[in-house]
Short mmCIF file of C-alpha atoms in Angstrom, two decimals:
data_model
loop_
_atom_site.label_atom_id
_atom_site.label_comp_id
_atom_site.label_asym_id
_atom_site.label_seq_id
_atom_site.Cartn_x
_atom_site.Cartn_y
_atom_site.Cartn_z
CA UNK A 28 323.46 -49.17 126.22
CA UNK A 29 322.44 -51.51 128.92
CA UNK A 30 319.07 -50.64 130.85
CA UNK A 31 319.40 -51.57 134.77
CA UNK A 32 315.62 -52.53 135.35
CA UNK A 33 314.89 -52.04 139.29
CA UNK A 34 313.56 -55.07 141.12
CA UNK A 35 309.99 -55.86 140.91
CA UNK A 36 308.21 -55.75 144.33
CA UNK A 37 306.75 -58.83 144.31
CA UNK A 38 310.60 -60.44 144.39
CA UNK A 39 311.43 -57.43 147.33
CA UNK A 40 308.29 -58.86 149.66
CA UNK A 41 309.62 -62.51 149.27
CA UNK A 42 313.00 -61.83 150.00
CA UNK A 43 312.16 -59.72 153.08
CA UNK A 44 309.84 -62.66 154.06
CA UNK A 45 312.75 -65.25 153.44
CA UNK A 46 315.31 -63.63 155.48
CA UNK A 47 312.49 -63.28 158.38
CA UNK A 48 311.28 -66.64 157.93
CA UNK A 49 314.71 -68.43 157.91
CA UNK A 50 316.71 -66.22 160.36
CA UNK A 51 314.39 -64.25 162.39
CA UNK A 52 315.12 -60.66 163.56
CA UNK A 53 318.42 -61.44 162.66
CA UNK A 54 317.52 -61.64 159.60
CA UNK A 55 315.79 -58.54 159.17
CA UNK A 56 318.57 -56.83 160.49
CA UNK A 57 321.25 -58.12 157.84
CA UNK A 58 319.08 -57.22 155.31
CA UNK A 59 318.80 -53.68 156.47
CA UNK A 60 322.50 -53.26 157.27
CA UNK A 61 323.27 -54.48 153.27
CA UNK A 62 320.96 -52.58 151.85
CA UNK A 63 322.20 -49.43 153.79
CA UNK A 64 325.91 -50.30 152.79
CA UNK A 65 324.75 -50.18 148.82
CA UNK A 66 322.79 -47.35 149.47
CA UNK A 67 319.62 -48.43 148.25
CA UNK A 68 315.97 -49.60 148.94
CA UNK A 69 315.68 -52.89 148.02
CA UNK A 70 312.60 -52.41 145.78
CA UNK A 71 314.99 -49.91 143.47
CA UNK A 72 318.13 -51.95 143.05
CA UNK A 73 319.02 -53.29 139.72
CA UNK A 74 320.17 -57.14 138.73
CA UNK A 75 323.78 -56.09 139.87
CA UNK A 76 323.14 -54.58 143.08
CA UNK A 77 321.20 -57.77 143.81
CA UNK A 78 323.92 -60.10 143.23
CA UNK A 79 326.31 -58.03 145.09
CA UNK A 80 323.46 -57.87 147.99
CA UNK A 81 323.35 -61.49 147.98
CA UNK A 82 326.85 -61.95 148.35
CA UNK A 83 327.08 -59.32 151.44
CA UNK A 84 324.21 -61.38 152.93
CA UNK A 85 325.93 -64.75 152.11
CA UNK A 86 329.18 -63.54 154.15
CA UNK A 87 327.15 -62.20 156.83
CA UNK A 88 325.27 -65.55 157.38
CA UNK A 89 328.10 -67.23 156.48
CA UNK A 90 329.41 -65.79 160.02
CA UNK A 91 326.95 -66.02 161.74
CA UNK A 92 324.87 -69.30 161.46
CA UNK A 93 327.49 -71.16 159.17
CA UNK A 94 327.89 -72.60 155.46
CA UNK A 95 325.13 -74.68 155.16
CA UNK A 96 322.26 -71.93 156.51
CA UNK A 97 324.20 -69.64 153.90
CA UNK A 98 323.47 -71.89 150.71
CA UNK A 99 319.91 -72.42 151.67
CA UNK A 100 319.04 -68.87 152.52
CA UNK A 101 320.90 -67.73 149.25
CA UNK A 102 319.24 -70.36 147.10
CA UNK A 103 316.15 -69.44 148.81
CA UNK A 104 316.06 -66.19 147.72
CA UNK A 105 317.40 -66.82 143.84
CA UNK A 106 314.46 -69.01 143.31
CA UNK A 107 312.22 -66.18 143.75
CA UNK A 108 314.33 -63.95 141.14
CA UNK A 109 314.78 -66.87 138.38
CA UNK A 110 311.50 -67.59 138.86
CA UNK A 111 310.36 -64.09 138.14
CA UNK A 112 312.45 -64.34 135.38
CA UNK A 113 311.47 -67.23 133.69
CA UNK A 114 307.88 -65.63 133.94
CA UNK A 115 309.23 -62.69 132.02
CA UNK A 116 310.74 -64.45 129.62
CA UNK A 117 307.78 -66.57 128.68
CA UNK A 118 305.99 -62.91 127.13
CA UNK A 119 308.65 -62.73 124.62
CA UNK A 120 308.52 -63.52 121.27
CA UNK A 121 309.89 -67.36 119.91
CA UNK A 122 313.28 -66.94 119.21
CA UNK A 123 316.42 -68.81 119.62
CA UNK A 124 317.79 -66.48 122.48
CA UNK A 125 314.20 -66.84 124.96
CA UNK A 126 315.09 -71.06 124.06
CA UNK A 127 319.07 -70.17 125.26
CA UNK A 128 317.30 -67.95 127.94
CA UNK A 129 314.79 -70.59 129.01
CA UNK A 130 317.30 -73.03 128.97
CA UNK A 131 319.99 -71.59 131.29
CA UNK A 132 316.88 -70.47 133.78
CA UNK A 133 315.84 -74.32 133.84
CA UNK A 134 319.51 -75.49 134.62
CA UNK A 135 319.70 -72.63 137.41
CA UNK A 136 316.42 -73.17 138.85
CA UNK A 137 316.90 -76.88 139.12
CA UNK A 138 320.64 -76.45 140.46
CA UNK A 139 318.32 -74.27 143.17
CA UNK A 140 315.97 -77.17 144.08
CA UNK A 141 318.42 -79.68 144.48
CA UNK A 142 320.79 -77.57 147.13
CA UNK A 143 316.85 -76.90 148.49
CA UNK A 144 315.89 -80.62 149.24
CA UNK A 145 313.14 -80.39 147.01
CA UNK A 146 314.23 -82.98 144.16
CA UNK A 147 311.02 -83.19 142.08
CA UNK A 148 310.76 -79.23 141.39
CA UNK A 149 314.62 -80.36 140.37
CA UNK A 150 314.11 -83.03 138.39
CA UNK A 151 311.19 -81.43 136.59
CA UNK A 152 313.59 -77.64 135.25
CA UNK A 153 316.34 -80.35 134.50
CA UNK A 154 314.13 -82.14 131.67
CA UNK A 155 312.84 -78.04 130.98
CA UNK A 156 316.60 -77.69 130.00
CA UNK A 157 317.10 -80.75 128.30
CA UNK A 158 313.84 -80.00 125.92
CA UNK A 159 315.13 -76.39 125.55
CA UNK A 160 318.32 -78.34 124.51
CA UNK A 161 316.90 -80.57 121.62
CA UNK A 162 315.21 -77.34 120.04
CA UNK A 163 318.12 -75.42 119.83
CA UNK A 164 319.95 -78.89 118.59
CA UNK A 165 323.07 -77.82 120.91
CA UNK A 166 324.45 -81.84 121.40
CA UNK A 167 327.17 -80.68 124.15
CA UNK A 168 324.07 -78.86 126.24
CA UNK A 169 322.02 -81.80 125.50
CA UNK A 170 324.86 -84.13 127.33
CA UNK A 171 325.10 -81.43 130.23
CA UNK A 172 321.19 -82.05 130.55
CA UNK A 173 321.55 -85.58 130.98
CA UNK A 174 323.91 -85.72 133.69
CA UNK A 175 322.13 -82.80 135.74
CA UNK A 176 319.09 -85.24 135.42
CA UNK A 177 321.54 -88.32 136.39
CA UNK A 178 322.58 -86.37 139.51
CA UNK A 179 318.97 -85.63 140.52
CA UNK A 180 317.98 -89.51 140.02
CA UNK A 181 321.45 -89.83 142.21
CA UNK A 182 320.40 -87.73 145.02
CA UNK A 183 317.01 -89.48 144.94
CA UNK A 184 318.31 -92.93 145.15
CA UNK A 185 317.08 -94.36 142.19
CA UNK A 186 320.40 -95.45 140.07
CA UNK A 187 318.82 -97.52 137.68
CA UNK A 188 317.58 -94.10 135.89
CA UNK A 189 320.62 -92.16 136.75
CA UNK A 190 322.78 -94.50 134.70
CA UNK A 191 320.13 -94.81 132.11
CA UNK A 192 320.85 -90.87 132.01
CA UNK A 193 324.99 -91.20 132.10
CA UNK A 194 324.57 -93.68 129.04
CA UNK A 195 322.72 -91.51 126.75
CA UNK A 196 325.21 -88.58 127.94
CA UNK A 197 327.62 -90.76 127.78
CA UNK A 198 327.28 -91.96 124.42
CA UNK A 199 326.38 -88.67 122.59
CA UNK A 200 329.60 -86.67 124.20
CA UNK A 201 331.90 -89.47 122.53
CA UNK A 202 330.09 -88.89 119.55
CA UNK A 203 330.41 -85.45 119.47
CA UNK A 204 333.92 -85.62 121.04
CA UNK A 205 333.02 -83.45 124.00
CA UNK A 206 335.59 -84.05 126.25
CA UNK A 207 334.41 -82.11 129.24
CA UNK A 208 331.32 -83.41 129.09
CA UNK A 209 332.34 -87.19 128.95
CA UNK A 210 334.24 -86.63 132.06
CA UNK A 211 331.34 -85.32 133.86
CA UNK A 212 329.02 -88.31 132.46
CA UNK A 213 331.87 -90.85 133.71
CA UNK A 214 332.58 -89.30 136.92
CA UNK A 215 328.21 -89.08 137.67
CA UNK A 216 328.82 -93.16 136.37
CA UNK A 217 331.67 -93.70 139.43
CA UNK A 218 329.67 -91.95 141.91
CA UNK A 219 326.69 -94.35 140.82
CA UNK A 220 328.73 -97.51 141.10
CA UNK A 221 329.85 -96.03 144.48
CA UNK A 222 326.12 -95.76 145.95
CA UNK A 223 325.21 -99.63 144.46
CA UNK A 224 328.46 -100.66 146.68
CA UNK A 225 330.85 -101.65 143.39
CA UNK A 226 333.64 -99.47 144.72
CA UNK A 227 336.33 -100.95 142.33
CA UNK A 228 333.78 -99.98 139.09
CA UNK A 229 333.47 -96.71 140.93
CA UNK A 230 337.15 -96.08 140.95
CA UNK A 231 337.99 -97.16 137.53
CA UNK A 232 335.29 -94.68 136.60
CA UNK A 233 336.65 -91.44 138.72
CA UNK A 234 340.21 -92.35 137.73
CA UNK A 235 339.27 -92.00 134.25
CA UNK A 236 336.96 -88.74 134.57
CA UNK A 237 339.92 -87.81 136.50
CA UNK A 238 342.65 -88.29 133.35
CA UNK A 239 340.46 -86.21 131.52
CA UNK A 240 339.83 -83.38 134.06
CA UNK A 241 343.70 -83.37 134.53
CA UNK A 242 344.42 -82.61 130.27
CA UNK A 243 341.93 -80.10 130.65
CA UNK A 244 343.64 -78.28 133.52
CA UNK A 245 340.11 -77.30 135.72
CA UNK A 246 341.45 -77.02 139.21
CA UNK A 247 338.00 -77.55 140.61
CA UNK A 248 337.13 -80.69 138.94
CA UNK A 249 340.65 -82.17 139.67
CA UNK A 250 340.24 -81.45 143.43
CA UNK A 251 336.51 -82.94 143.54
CA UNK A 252 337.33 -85.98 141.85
CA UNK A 253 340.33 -86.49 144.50
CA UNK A 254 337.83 -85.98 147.47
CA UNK A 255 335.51 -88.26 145.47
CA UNK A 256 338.16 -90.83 145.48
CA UNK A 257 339.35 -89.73 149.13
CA UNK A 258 335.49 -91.13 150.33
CA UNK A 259 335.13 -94.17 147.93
CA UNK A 260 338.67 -95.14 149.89
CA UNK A 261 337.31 -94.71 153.23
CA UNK A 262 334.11 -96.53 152.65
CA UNK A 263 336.53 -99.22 151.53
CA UNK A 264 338.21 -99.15 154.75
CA UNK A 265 341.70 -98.25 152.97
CA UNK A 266 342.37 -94.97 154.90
CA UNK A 267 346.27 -94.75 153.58
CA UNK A 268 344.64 -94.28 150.06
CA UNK A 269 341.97 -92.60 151.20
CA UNK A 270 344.03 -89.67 153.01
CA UNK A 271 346.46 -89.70 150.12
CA UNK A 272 343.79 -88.67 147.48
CA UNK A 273 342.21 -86.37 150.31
CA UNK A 274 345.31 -84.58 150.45
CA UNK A 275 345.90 -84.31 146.48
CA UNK A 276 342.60 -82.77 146.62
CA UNK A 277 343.54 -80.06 149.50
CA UNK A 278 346.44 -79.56 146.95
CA UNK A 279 344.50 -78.36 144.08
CA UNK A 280 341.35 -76.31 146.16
CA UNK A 281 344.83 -74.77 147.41
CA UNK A 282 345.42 -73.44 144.33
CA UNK A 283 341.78 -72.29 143.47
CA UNK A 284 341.62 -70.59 146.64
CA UNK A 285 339.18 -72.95 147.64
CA UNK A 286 339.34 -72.04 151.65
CA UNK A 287 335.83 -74.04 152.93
CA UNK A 288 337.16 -77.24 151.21
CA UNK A 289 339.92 -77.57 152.64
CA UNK A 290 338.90 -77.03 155.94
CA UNK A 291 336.43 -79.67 155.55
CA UNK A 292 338.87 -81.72 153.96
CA UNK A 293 341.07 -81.83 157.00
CA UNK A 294 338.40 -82.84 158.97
CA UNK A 295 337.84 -86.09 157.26
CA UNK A 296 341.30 -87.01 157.26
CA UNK A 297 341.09 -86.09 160.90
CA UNK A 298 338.11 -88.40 160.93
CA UNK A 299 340.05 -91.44 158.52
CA UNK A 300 342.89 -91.34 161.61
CA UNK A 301 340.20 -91.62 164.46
CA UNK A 302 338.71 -94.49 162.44
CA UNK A 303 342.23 -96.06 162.87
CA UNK A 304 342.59 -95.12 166.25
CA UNK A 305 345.84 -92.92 165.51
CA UNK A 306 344.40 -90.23 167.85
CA UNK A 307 347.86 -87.90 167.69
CA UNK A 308 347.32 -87.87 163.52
CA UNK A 309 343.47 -87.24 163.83
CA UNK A 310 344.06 -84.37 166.46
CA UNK A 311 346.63 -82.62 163.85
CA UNK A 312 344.54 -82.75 160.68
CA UNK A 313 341.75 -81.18 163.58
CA UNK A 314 344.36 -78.36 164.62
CA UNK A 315 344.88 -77.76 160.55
CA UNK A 316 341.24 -77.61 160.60
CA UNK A 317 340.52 -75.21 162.93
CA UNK A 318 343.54 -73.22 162.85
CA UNK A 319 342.16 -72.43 158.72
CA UNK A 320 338.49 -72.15 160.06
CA UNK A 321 339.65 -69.42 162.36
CA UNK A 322 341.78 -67.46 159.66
CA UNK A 323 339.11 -67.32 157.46
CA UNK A 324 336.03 -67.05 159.60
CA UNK A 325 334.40 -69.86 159.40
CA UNK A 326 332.98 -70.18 163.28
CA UNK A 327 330.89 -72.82 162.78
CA UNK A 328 333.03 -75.27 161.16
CA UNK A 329 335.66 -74.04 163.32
CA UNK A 330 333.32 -75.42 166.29
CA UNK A 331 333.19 -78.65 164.80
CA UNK A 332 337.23 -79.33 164.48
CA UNK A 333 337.24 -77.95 168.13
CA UNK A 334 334.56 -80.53 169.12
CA UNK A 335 336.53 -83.49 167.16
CA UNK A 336 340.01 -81.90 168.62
CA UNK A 337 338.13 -82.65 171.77
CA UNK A 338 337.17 -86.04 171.48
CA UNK A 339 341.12 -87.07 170.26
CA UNK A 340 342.26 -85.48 172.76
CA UNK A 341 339.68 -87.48 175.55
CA UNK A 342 340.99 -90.47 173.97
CA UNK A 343 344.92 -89.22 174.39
CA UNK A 344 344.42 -88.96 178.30
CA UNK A 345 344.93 -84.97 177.36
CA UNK A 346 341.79 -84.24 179.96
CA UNK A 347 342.64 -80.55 180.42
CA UNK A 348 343.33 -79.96 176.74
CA UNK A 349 340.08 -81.72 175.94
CA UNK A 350 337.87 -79.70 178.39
CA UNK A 351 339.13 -76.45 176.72
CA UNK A 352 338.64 -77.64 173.33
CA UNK A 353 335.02 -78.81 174.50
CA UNK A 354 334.51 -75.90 176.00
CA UNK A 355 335.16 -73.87 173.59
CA UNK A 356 333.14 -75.58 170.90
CA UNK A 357 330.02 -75.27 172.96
CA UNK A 358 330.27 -71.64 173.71
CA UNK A 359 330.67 -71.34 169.33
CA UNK A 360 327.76 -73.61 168.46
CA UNK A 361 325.81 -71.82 170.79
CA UNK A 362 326.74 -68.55 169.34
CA UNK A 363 326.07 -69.86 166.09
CA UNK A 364 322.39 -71.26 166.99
CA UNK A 365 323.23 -74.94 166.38
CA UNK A 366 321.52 -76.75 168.60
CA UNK A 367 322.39 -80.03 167.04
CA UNK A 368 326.28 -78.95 167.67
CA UNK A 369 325.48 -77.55 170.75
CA UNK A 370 323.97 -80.67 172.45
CA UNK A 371 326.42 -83.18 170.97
CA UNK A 372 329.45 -81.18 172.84
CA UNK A 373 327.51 -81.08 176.18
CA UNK A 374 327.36 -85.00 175.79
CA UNK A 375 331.04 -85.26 174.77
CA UNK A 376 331.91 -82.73 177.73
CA UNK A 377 329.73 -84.31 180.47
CA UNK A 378 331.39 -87.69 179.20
CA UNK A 379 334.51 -86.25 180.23
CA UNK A 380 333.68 -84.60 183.59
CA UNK A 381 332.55 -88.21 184.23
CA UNK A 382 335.94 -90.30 183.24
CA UNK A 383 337.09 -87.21 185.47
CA UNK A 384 334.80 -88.27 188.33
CA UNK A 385 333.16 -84.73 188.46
CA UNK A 386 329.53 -86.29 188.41
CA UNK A 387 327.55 -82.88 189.15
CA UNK A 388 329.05 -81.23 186.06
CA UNK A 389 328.39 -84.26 184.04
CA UNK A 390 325.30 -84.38 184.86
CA UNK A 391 324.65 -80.43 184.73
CA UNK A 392 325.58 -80.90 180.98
CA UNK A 393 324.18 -84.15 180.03
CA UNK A 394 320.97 -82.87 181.01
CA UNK A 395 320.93 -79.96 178.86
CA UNK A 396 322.02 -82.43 176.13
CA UNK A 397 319.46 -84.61 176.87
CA UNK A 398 316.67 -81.49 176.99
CA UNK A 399 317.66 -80.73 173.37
CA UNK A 400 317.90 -83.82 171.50
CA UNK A 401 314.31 -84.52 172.47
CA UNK A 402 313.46 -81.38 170.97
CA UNK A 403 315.03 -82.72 167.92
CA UNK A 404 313.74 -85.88 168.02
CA UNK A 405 317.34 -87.04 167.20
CA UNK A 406 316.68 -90.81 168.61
CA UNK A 407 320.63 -91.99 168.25
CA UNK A 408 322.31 -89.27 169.71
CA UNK A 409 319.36 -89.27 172.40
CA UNK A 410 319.86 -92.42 173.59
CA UNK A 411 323.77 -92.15 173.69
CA UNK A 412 323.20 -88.97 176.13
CA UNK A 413 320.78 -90.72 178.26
CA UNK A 414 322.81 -93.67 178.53
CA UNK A 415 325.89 -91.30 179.95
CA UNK A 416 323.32 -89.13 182.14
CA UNK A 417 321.92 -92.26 183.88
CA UNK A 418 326.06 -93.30 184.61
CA UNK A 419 326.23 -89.93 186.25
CA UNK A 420 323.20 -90.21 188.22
CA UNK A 421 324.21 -93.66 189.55
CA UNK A 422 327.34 -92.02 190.41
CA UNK A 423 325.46 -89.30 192.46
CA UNK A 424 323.50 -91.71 194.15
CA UNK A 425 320.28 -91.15 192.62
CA UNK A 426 319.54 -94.37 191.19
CA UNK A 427 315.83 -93.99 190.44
CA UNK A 428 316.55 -91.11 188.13
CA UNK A 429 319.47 -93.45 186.89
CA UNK A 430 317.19 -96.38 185.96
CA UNK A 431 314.80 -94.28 184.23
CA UNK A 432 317.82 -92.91 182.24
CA UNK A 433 318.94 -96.44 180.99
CA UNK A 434 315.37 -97.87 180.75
CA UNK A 435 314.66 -94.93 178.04
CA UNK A 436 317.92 -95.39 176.65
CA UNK A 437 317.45 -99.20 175.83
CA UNK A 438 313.89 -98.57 174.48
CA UNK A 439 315.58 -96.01 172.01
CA UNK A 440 318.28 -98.48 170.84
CA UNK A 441 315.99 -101.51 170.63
CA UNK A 442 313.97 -99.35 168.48
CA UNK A 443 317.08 -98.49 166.43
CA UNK A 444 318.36 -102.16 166.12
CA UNK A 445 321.73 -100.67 167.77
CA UNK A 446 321.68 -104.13 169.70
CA UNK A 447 325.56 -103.79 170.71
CA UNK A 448 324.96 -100.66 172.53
CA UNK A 449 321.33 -101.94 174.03
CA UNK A 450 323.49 -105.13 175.70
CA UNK A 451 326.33 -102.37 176.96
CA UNK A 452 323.01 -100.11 178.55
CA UNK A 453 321.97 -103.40 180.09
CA UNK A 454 324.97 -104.79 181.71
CA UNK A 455 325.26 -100.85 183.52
CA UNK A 456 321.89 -101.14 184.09
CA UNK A 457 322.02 -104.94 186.02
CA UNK A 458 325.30 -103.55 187.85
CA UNK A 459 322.89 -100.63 189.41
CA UNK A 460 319.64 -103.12 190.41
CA UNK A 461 322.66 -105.28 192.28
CA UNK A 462 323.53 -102.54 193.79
CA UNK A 463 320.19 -101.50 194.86
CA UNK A 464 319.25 -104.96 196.22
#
């Protein structure tokens, strides 16, 4: 018979304080509402009322604040319980099941840090696994070790010790003849070869993992590799290949049911046609985008095709088609608390009210752009909104304001090394002191 042991109160408190602390009231409130719908107090739910909790909570930030706040307020709150458990586990006696125990806490908990930001608290529960590894003498675990601590080093920066990591993986899962986890080892190898810049070694690599991914029939992996193919492409500048293996990847995440995927996916072959100017393809991959974000409730990425579906359609002449897409984009980021979002579609919208010669709205929205992306401290985009909110002022007639506007802007960009866009701030800037003289 199973026992169902409640939750420990210690784990209750920091969950209540990490749905407060990353969400706010709103928060609070999800957390109530959940609970309610189990029918439980948090502090008496068992392990399986937890993980359905977390999933209710998941959807329901999901919804409301998008994907990425999701993943860190989930992972946020499964540190607390596998680190409870790990504590728990280290009162039991030796035995090979606390090392198996031990060993798939390590691999969760550093899987945690790493979506978390916080690499060294990573890196440190990936080598936990790998010694929990070598005393059980489990070779194919062993491998898996080495390429979680290859991705770490990856994510870090420092190659050199990820592929010093893939090797010894490497080399003990074609000893053993563990298939999966060579592919995994050579795939980790592309996506190292990708970061030095050696995007042919890179390919050769993920082609290969890819071969072997394909005998074993995992959807997942298949798809992945594809998308990591899809961006290796695109940094090469070869968009045909790259929206060919983006689109082999939609394929298979199709098939896995893989709905955030693909809508991202679209987006970056929307992305691969704006890079090649073929604004009519771009805007369709954005309409696939956004049309699948909507079906499946995915606002905020839904806000971001609407924002791009914008900006193709700016570039198509389509003004009135581009100031509802805009439009509609802002009024969803701000729903969805993203200021970053938010203020990026004010400056794409008050660019168009000014190619539209409607100066007062552009300016009413550059403005609020501008306001925000101080707040961030977000120099680029900063300067780019200050650059168009000084072009509206001189419009208006307000050319003090103006040459403050482009002043700041060229201060920002010379302290970027954007030099391109400092000369284009300049030559608006000289055309305004001629006028004024």
């Amino acid at each position: 018979m199973v026992i169902l042991i409640p939750m420990l109160r210690n784990t209750a408190k920091k969950i209540r304080e990490t749905m407060f602390d990353e969400l706010g009231e709103q928060g609070e409130d999800i957390l109530d509402k959940e609970c309610n719908a189990i029918g439980k107090n948090l502090e008496d739910m068992d392990d399986s009322e937890i993980s359905e909790l977390m999933d209710r909570i998941q959807e329901d930030v999901r919804y409301f604040r998008g994907v990425d706040k999701a993943k860190e307020v989930k992972n946020s709150i499964k540190r607390y319980q596998l680190l409870e458990k790990l504590d728990d586990i280290g009162r039991e006696r030796k035995s090979n099941i606390k090392l198996m125990k031990k060993y798939e806490l390590s691999r969760d908990l550093g899987d945690v840090y790493v979506e978390l930001g916080e690499m060294e608290k990573g890196e440190k529960y990936f080598y936990d696994m790998l010694e929990m590894a070598e005393k059980l003498e489990k070779d194919d675990m062993i491998v898996d070790s080495y390429d979680k601590i290859a991705k770490v080093h990856l994510q870090k920066g420092d190659i050199d010790k990820a592929e010093e990591e893939i090797k010894r993986g490497l080399d003990l899962a074609k000893k053993i003849d563990y298939e999966i986890g060579e592919a995994r080892c050579v795939r980790r190898a592309g996506i190292a070869s990708w970061r030095k810049g050696d995007f042919e070694e890179s390919i050769g690599y993920l082609q290969t993992a890819l071969e072997i991914f394909e005998e074993s029939g995992d959807e997942d992996d298949v798809a992945s590799v594809y998308k990591n193919l899809g961006d290796v492409y695109g940094e090469m500048e070869d968009y045909d290949e790259s929206e060919e293996h983006y689109q082999k990847s939609v394929e298979h995440y199709e098939k896995e049911g893989a709905d955030y995927e693909r809508i991202v996916l679209f987006m970056n072959m929307g992305v691969i046609n704006s890079l090649r100017k073929d604004w009519k393809k771009a805007a369709e991959y954005y309409k696939k985008s956004e049309k699948l974000a909507y079906e499946k409730e995915y606002p905020n990425t839904r806000a971001w095709s609407l924002f791009n579906l914008g900006e193709s359609y700016v570039y198509m002449n389509r003004f009135d088609e581009a100031e509802e897409a805009l439009q509609e984009s802002m009024e969803l980021l701000e729903e969805q608390n993203d200021p970053f979002g938010e203020a990026g579609a004010k400056t794409k919208y008050g660019q168009l009210m000014l190619e539209r010669e409607k100066y007062e709205e552009a300016e009413k929205y550059l403005s609020e752009s501008v306001d925000v992306l101080k707040e961030l401290e977000v120099a680029r985009y900063l300067a780019d909104a200050l650059h168009e909110l000084g072009k509206a002022q001189m419009n208006l007639g307000k050319h003090d304001k103006a040459e403050e506007k482009m002043e700041e802007s060229i201060k920002l960009y010379d302290s970027l090394d954007l030099l391109e866009r400092k000369s284009s701030v300049e030559a608006d800037l000289e055309k305004l002191t001629k006028h004024l003289k």
